[in-house]
Every structure is written in structure tokens, then in C-alpha cells.
CSV table of C-alpha atoms in Angstrom, one decimal:
chain,number,residue,atom,x,y,z
A,25,UNK,CA,84.6,125.5,109.7
A,26,UNK,CA,82.4,128.6,109.0
A,27,UNK,CA,81.3,129.1,105.3
A,28,UNK,CA,82.1,132.5,103.9
A,29,UNK,CA,82.3,134.4,100.7
A,30,UNK,CA,85.7,135.6,100.1
A,31,UNK,CA,86.9,137.4,96.9
A,32,UNK,CA,89.3,135.5,95.0
A,33,UNK,CA,93.1,136.9,95.2
A,34,UNK,CA,94.5,137.8,91.6
A,35,UNK,CA,95.3,134.5,89.7
A,36,UNK,CA,93.9,132.4,92.3
A,37,UNK,CA,91.2,129.6,91.4
A,38,UNK,CA,88.5,128.8,93.8
A,39,UNK,CA,89.3,124.8,94.2
A,40,UNK,CA,86.5,122.3,94.5
A,41,UNK,CA,86.1,120.1,97.5
A,42,UNK,CA,84.4,117.8,99.3
A,43,UNK,CA,83.8,117.7,103.0
A,44,UNK,CA,83.4,113.8,104.2
A,45,UNK,CA,82.0,114.8,107.5
A,46,UNK,CA,82.3,117.4,110.2
A,47,UNK,CA,84.6,116.9,113.4
A,48,UNK,CA,82.5,115.5,116.6
A,49,UNK,CA,85.2,116.2,119.4
A,50,UNK,CA,84.1,118.4,122.2
A,51,UNK,CA,87.1,120.9,121.9
A,52,UNK,CA,87.9,121.8,118.2
A,53,UNK,CA,90.8,120.4,116.6
A,54,UNK,CA,92.5,120.9,113.4
A,55,UNK,CA,90.3,120.0,110.1
A,56,UNK,CA,92.2,117.7,107.5
A,57,UNK,CA,92.8,118.8,104.4
A,58,UNK,CA,93.8,116.1,101.8
A,59,UNK,CA,95.6,116.8,98.2
A,60,UNK,CA,95.9,114.2,95.5
A,61,UNK,CA,98.7,113.4,92.9
A,62,UNK,CA,99.1,114.3,89.4
A,63,UNK,CA,96.1,112.9,87.2
A,64,UNK,CA,94.2,112.5,90.6
A,65,UNK,CA,91.1,113.9,92.0
A,66,UNK,CA,89.8,114.1,95.3
A,67,UNK,CA,87.3,110.9,95.1
A,68,UNK,CA,90.5,108.9,94.8
A,69,UNK,CA,91.4,109.9,98.5
A,70,UNK,CA,87.7,109.8,99.8
A,71,UNK,CA,88.2,106.0,100.7
A,72,UNK,CA,91.1,106.6,103.0
A,73,UNK,CA,89.8,110.0,104.0
A,74,UNK,CA,86.4,108.5,105.4
A,75,UNK,CA,88.5,105.9,107.8
A,76,UNK,CA,90.7,108.9,109.1
A,77,UNK,CA,87.2,110.6,109.8
A,78,UNK,CA,85.8,107.9,111.5
A,79,UNK,CA,88.9,107.0,113.4
A,80,UNK,CA,89.7,110.6,114.6
A,81,UNK,CA,86.6,112.1,114.6
A,82,UNK,CA,88.1,115.2,112.7
A,83,UNK,CA,86.6,117.3,109.9
A,84,UNK,CA,88.2,116.0,106.6
A,85,UNK,CA,88.2,117.8,103.3
A,86,UNK,CA,89.4,116.2,100.3
A,87,UNK,CA,90.5,118.7,97.4
A,88,UNK,CA,90.9,118.7,93.8
A,89,UNK,CA,93.8,120.8,93.0
A,90,UNK,CA,93.6,123.3,89.8
A,91,UNK,CA,93.7,121.7,86.3
A,92,UNK,CA,92.2,118.3,88.1
A,93,UNK,CA,88.8,116.9,88.7
A,94,UNK,CA,85.9,119.5,89.1
A,95,UNK,CA,88.6,122.5,89.8
A,96,UNK,CA,88.8,125.1,87.1
A,97,UNK,CA,91.2,124.4,84.3
A,98,UNK,CA,93.8,127.3,84.1
A,99,UNK,CA,96.6,128.2,81.8
A,100,UNK,CA,99.4,127.7,84.3
A,101,UNK,CA,100.2,125.0,87.0
A,102,UNK,CA,102.9,126.1,89.5
A,103,UNK,CA,103.4,125.2,92.9
A,104,UNK,CA,103.3,128.9,94.1
A,105,UNK,CA,99.9,129.1,92.5
A,106,UNK,CA,98.5,125.8,93.7
A,107,UNK,CA,99.9,126.8,97.3
A,108,UNK,CA,98.1,130.1,97.0
A,109,UNK,CA,94.6,128.1,95.8
A,110,UNK,CA,94.7,125.9,99.0
A,111,UNK,CA,95.3,129.2,101.4
A,112,UNK,CA,92.6,130.8,99.6
A,113,UNK,CA,90.4,127.5,100.4
A,114,UNK,CA,91.5,127.8,104.1
A,115,UNK,CA,89.9,131.4,104.0
A,116,UNK,CA,86.7,130.4,102.2
A,117,UNK,CA,86.1,127.6,104.6
A,118,UNK,CA,87.0,129.7,107.8
A,119,UNK,CA,90.0,127.2,108.6
A,120,UNK,CA,92.2,129.4,110.9
A,121,UNK,CA,94.9,126.5,110.9
A,122,UNK,CA,94.7,122.9,109.3
A,123,UNK,CA,96.5,119.3,109.0
A,124,UNK,CA,97.7,118.6,105.4
A,125,UNK,CA,98.0,115.6,103.8
A,126,UNK,CA,99.6,115.5,100.3
A,127,UNK,CA,100.4,112.6,98.1
A,128,UNK,CA,103.0,112.8,95.2
A,129,UNK,CA,102.2,116.2,93.7
A,130,UNK,CA,99.6,117.3,96.4
A,131,UNK,CA,102.5,116.3,99.0
A,132,UNK,CA,104.7,119.1,97.4
A,133,UNK,CA,101.8,121.4,97.1
A,134,UNK,CA,101.2,120.7,100.9
A,135,UNK,CA,104.8,121.5,101.4
A,136,UNK,CA,104.8,124.7,99.7
A,137,UNK,CA,101.8,125.7,101.8
A,138,UNK,CA,103.3,125.1,104.8
A,139,UNK,CA,106.7,126.8,103.8
A,140,UNK,CA,104.5,129.9,102.8
A,141,UNK,CA,102.2,130.2,105.6
A,142,UNK,CA,103.7,127.9,108.8
A,143,UNK,CA,101.5,129.6,110.9
A,144,UNK,CA,98.1,128.2,109.3
A,145,UNK,CA,99.5,124.3,109.2
A,146,UNK,CA,99.2,122.3,112.5
A,147,UNK,CA,100.9,119.4,110.7
A,148,UNK,CA,102.3,118.5,107.5
A,149,UNK,CA,101.7,114.8,106.2
A,150,UNK,CA,103.5,113.8,102.9
A,151,UNK,CA,102.9,110.6,101.0
A,152,UNK,CA,106.0,109.2,98.9
A,153,UNK,CA,107.2,112.7,97.8
A,154,UNK,CA,110.8,114.6,98.5
A,155,UNK,CA,111.1,118.4,97.8
A,156,UNK,CA,114.5,117.6,96.3
A,157,UNK,CA,114.5,115.1,93.7
A,158,UNK,CA,112.1,113.1,91.4
A,159,UNK,CA,113.2,109.6,89.9
A,160,UNK,CA,114.3,109.9,86.3
A,161,UNK,CA,112.3,106.8,85.1
A,162,UNK,CA,109.1,108.3,86.5
A,163,UNK,CA,109.6,111.6,84.8
A,164,UNK,CA,109.9,110.0,81.7
A,165,UNK,CA,107.0,107.5,82.1
A,166,UNK,CA,104.4,110.3,83.4
A,167,UNK,CA,105.5,112.3,80.3
A,168,UNK,CA,105.0,109.6,77.9
A,169,UNK,CA,101.4,108.6,79.5
A,170,UNK,CA,100.4,112.1,79.6
A,171,UNK,CA,101.2,112.3,76.0
A,172,UNK,CA,99.4,109.0,75.6
A,173,UNK,CA,96.3,110.3,77.4
A,174,UNK,CA,95.8,113.4,75.0
A,175,UNK,CA,96.0,110.9,71.9
A,176,UNK,CA,92.9,108.8,73.1
A,177,UNK,CA,90.4,108.6,70.9
A,178,UNK,CA,86.9,107.9,72.4
A,179,UNK,CA,84.8,108.6,69.4
A,180,UNK,CA,83.7,104.8,69.8
A,181,UNK,CA,82.3,105.2,73.1
A,182,UNK,CA,78.9,105.4,73.9
A,183,UNK,CA,78.9,104.9,77.7
A,184,UNK,CA,81.4,105.5,80.4
A,185,UNK,CA,82.3,101.7,80.6
A,186,UNK,CA,83.5,102.0,76.8
A,187,UNK,CA,85.5,104.8,77.1
A,188,UNK,CA,87.5,103.6,80.1
A,189,UNK,CA,87.9,100.2,78.2
A,190,UNK,CA,89.1,102.1,75.3
A,191,UNK,CA,91.4,104.2,77.4
A,192,UNK,CA,93.0,100.9,78.6
A,193,UNK,CA,93.6,99.6,75.5
A,194,UNK,CA,95.0,102.5,73.9
A,195,UNK,CA,97.4,103.2,77.0
A,196,UNK,CA,98.5,99.7,78.0
A,197,UNK,CA,102.0,100.3,75.8
A,198,UNK,CA,102.5,103.5,78.2
A,199,UNK,CA,101.4,101.5,81.7
A,200,UNK,CA,100.8,97.9,82.7
A,201,UNK,CA,100.3,98.5,86.2
A,202,UNK,CA,96.4,97.8,86.9
A,203,UNK,CA,96.0,99.9,90.0
A,204,UNK,CA,97.6,103.0,88.4
A,205,UNK,CA,95.7,102.8,85.2
A,206,UNK,CA,92.4,102.3,87.6
A,207,UNK,CA,93.5,105.6,89.0
A,208,UNK,CA,93.9,107.1,85.6
A,209,UNK,CA,90.8,106.2,83.8
A,210,UNK,CA,88.9,107.3,86.8
A,211,UNK,CA,89.4,110.8,84.9
A,212,UNK,CA,87.1,109.9,82.1
A,213,UNK,CA,83.5,111.6,82.4
A,214,UNK,CA,80.9,112.2,79.9
A,215,UNK,CA,80.8,115.8,78.8
A,216,UNK,CA,77.8,118.1,78.2
A,217,UNK,CA,77.8,117.4,74.5
A,218,UNK,CA,77.3,113.5,75.4
A,219,UNK,CA,81.2,112.9,74.3
A,220,UNK,CA,83.8,111.6,76.8
A,221,UNK,CA,86.8,112.9,77.6
A,222,UNK,CA,89.3,113.8,80.5
A,223,UNK,CA,88.5,115.8,83.3
A,224,UNK,CA,92.2,116.8,84.0
A,225,UNK,CA,93.6,119.6,81.9
A,226,UNK,CA,96.6,117.4,79.9
A,227,UNK,CA,97.4,120.4,77.9
A,228,UNK,CA,98.4,122.3,80.8
A,229,UNK,CA,100.0,119.7,82.5
A,230,UNK,CA,102.2,118.9,79.3
A,231,UNK,CA,103.0,122.6,78.9
A,232,UNK,CA,103.8,123.2,82.5
A,233,UNK,CA,105.5,119.8,83.0
A,234,UNK,CA,109.0,121.0,84.4
A,235,UNK,CA,107.2,123.5,86.6
A,236,UNK,CA,105.5,120.8,88.8
A,237,UNK,CA,108.0,118.2,88.3
A,238,UNK,CA,110.7,120.7,90.0
A,239,UNK,CA,110.2,121.9,93.7
A,240,UNK,CA,110.8,125.8,93.5
A,241,UNK,CA,114.2,126.9,94.8
A,242,UNK,CA,112.1,129.8,96.4
A,243,UNK,CA,110.9,127.1,99.2
A,244,UNK,CA,114.3,125.7,99.7
A,245,UNK,CA,115.2,128.8,101.9
A,246,UNK,CA,112.0,128.5,104.0
A,247,UNK,CA,111.5,126.5,107.2
A,248,UNK,CA,108.4,124.7,108.6
A,249,UNK,CA,109.3,123.9,112.3
A,250,UNK,CA,105.5,122.1,113.0
A,251,UNK,CA,105.1,118.3,113.3
A,252,UNK,CA,105.9,116.8,109.8
A,253,UNK,CA,105.7,113.1,109.0
A,254,UNK,CA,107.1,111.7,105.5
A,255,UNK,CA,105.5,108.5,104.5
A,256,UNK,CA,107.6,106.6,101.8
A,257,UNK,CA,107.3,103.3,100.0
A,258,UNK,CA,110.1,101.0,100.6
A,259,UNK,CA,110.4,99.7,97.3
A,260,UNK,CA,109.8,103.4,95.6
A,261,UNK,CA,112.5,105.9,94.9
A,262,UNK,CA,110.9,108.9,95.9
A,263,UNK,CA,112.2,109.8,99.2
A,264,UNK,CA,116.2,108.7,98.7
A,265,UNK,CA,117.9,108.0,102.2
A,266,UNK,CA,120.7,110.6,101.3
A,267,UNK,CA,117.9,113.5,101.0
A,268,UNK,CA,117.0,113.1,104.6
A,269,UNK,CA,119.6,115.7,106.0
A,270,UNK,CA,118.7,118.2,103.1
A,271,UNK,CA,114.6,117.4,103.9
A,272,UNK,CA,115.1,118.2,107.7
A,273,UNK,CA,116.9,121.8,106.8
A,274,UNK,CA,113.5,122.7,105.2
A,275,UNK,CA,111.2,120.9,108.0
A,276,UNK,CA,113.3,120.3,110.9
A,277,UNK,CA,110.7,118.0,113.2
A,278,UNK,CA,110.3,115.8,110.3
A,279,UNK,CA,110.2,112.2,110.8
A,280,UNK,CA,110.7,109.6,107.7
A,281,UNK,CA,109.3,106.3,107.9
A,282,UNK,CA,108.9,103.6,105.3
A,283,UNK,CA,106.2,101.1,104.5
A,284,UNK,CA,107.6,97.4,103.6
A,285,UNK,CA,106.9,96.2,100.1
A,286,UNK,CA,105.1,99.4,99.1
A,287,UNK,CA,106.0,101.5,95.7
A,288,UNK,CA,105.0,104.9,95.2
A,289,UNK,CA,101.1,104.5,95.6
A,290,UNK,CA,101.5,103.9,99.2
A,291,UNK,CA,97.9,104.3,100.5
A,292,UNK,CA,96.8,102.0,97.5
A,293,UNK,CA,99.4,99.3,97.9
A,294,UNK,CA,99.2,98.9,101.5
A,295,UNK,CA,96.2,101.3,103.1
A,296,UNK,CA,96.5,99.4,106.2
A,297,UNK,CA,99.9,99.9,107.4
A,298,UNK,CA,99.5,103.6,105.8
A,299,UNK,CA,96.8,104.3,108.1
A,300,UNK,CA,98.7,103.0,110.8
A,301,UNK,CA,101.3,105.3,110.4
A,302,UNK,CA,98.9,108.0,109.6
A,303,UNK,CA,96.2,108.1,112.4
A,304,UNK,CA,98.6,108.3,115.4
A,305,UNK,CA,100.6,111.8,113.6
A,306,UNK,CA,97.0,113.1,112.9
A,307,UNK,CA,95.8,112.7,116.4
A,308,UNK,CA,99.2,114.2,117.8
A,309,UNK,CA,98.4,117.4,115.7
A,310,UNK,CA,96.5,120.4,117.8
A,311,UNK,CA,96.3,124.3,116.8
A,312,UNK,CA,99.7,125.4,117.2
A,313,UNK,CA,100.5,128.4,119.1
A,314,UNK,CA,103.5,131.1,118.5
């Protein structure tokens, strides 16, 4: 990928990213861009991203979406904007066509990019997310968790470990899943003034909650006809079987597979099985021509 300076489009932010490694194939192959879920950041995907890099020898880029990680905080959080941010990043990095891997909210951002600019997406891989619905219990639990995060008091913390411990204690009534809580508290950082706080923009995520909880209708009339793989957790309700026919209207080449005993966080619950499905798909992605 070529480095270039690109003037940002109106309303688009320059996303923070990390290139885990450059491809080593003799013939260039599409780079892989990985997008995290809500209350996530690029480092959460770095582990599985490095494994993909080592096996496929393709360039892997992990990305912070707007209002998350080291990317700019904005006063809005909509999929149309998130898709534009990613397309702008493609241009900044000189990536004419890429494979997109997205988890949860990042999966919907990846879908939005593919439906907006199908000619720039060599392959689409979505982990446990549908463009149709969201489980009601998940919607309620995330809303309560975000509200709880907003109220966390870090005043007693003088080191990062204490800040994380304090957050765990105060958020225990909203979520008792250790894996999820570890992902949540990884968003705590020390600020320039020495205090501790969240790197995700909780205020805007709450303000625009309905926007990122719902996949926009404008995309449901579009089609991405490139290679598409949905990986769901077998004990998750995020990709209901009765939505598969509707999904294939937007993604005609979609293959949907489930990982036994995995929940919503499939790449954490069973990373080996997840990779066994991801790697062959990614290897099959090549630059597409019309």
C-alpha cells in the first residue's frame, strides 16, 4: 500500500490504524482491514490479526472506528459516516481493493462499505452480526452497560490497575462475563492530566444509540455480489436462521456458518475454530475485476 496525504472529505474523520505487517507474496493480494465491535478498539483484534498475517502473508490493518480507541471523537455515530471513514482510510493508504473483516458493529460497518463501494471490496467477512436485527436483550444490556460506564468514578485510582479494578467493581451489576469485562476495561487509559477515563466516546454512543443499533434502510436496497462469509456463534442469537434469505438478497454469494458452543464474541470464545473458517475464505479473496 502506498502512503499518501489525502484531504479529508466533509464530515469524514481520519481513523487511527495499525499495520500489523506487510504482505510478502510475490503477487500482490488484497490487504485485510479489521474492524472492532462497539466499546472496542484496534488492539482487541491484534492477536487474531497477527495470526492471519503469519498464515496468509497478507498485509493486515487493524482500525479504530470513530469515537473509539485513538480515532477522533465526533458528535455523530452513523453507519453512513463510519463507511465513509473506512473508504477515506483506503484512499489514505492507497488500497484500491481490500478484504474487510468486521465483528459486531464493525461487521455492520464492513457491510455498509461493501454495499456503498462494492468495487473496492475483494471480500467481506462478518463475525456474528446480521444486517437485519439485533437481539432485544443485547440492546438493553449494552444500553445499561454504557450508562454504567458513564457513571464510573475513577477518583480513587492512582494507577491503571486500580482504575480497571474500580471499573470492574462498579460495572459488576451490569455484566458478570469475565471475557466481556476484560474487553470493556481495556478502554481505560490515563489522561494527560494524570486522571483515568474511557477512550471511547460514551456520550455520543448513548446519544446516537439507535443509529448504530439499527442497520440503515438505505443499504437494504443495495447489493454486494462479492465473496461473503458470515461466522456466527451457535449459542448466539445475532444471525437468526430465518434471516438468511433476506441477507442473501443484499449479499447473493453469502455463506453462513456457525461455531459450535460459541456465543456472540466468537473470536474470543473459540479463536481456533474461528480462524479455521476465516483463513480459507481470506486466501480465496483476490483482486476482483468487473
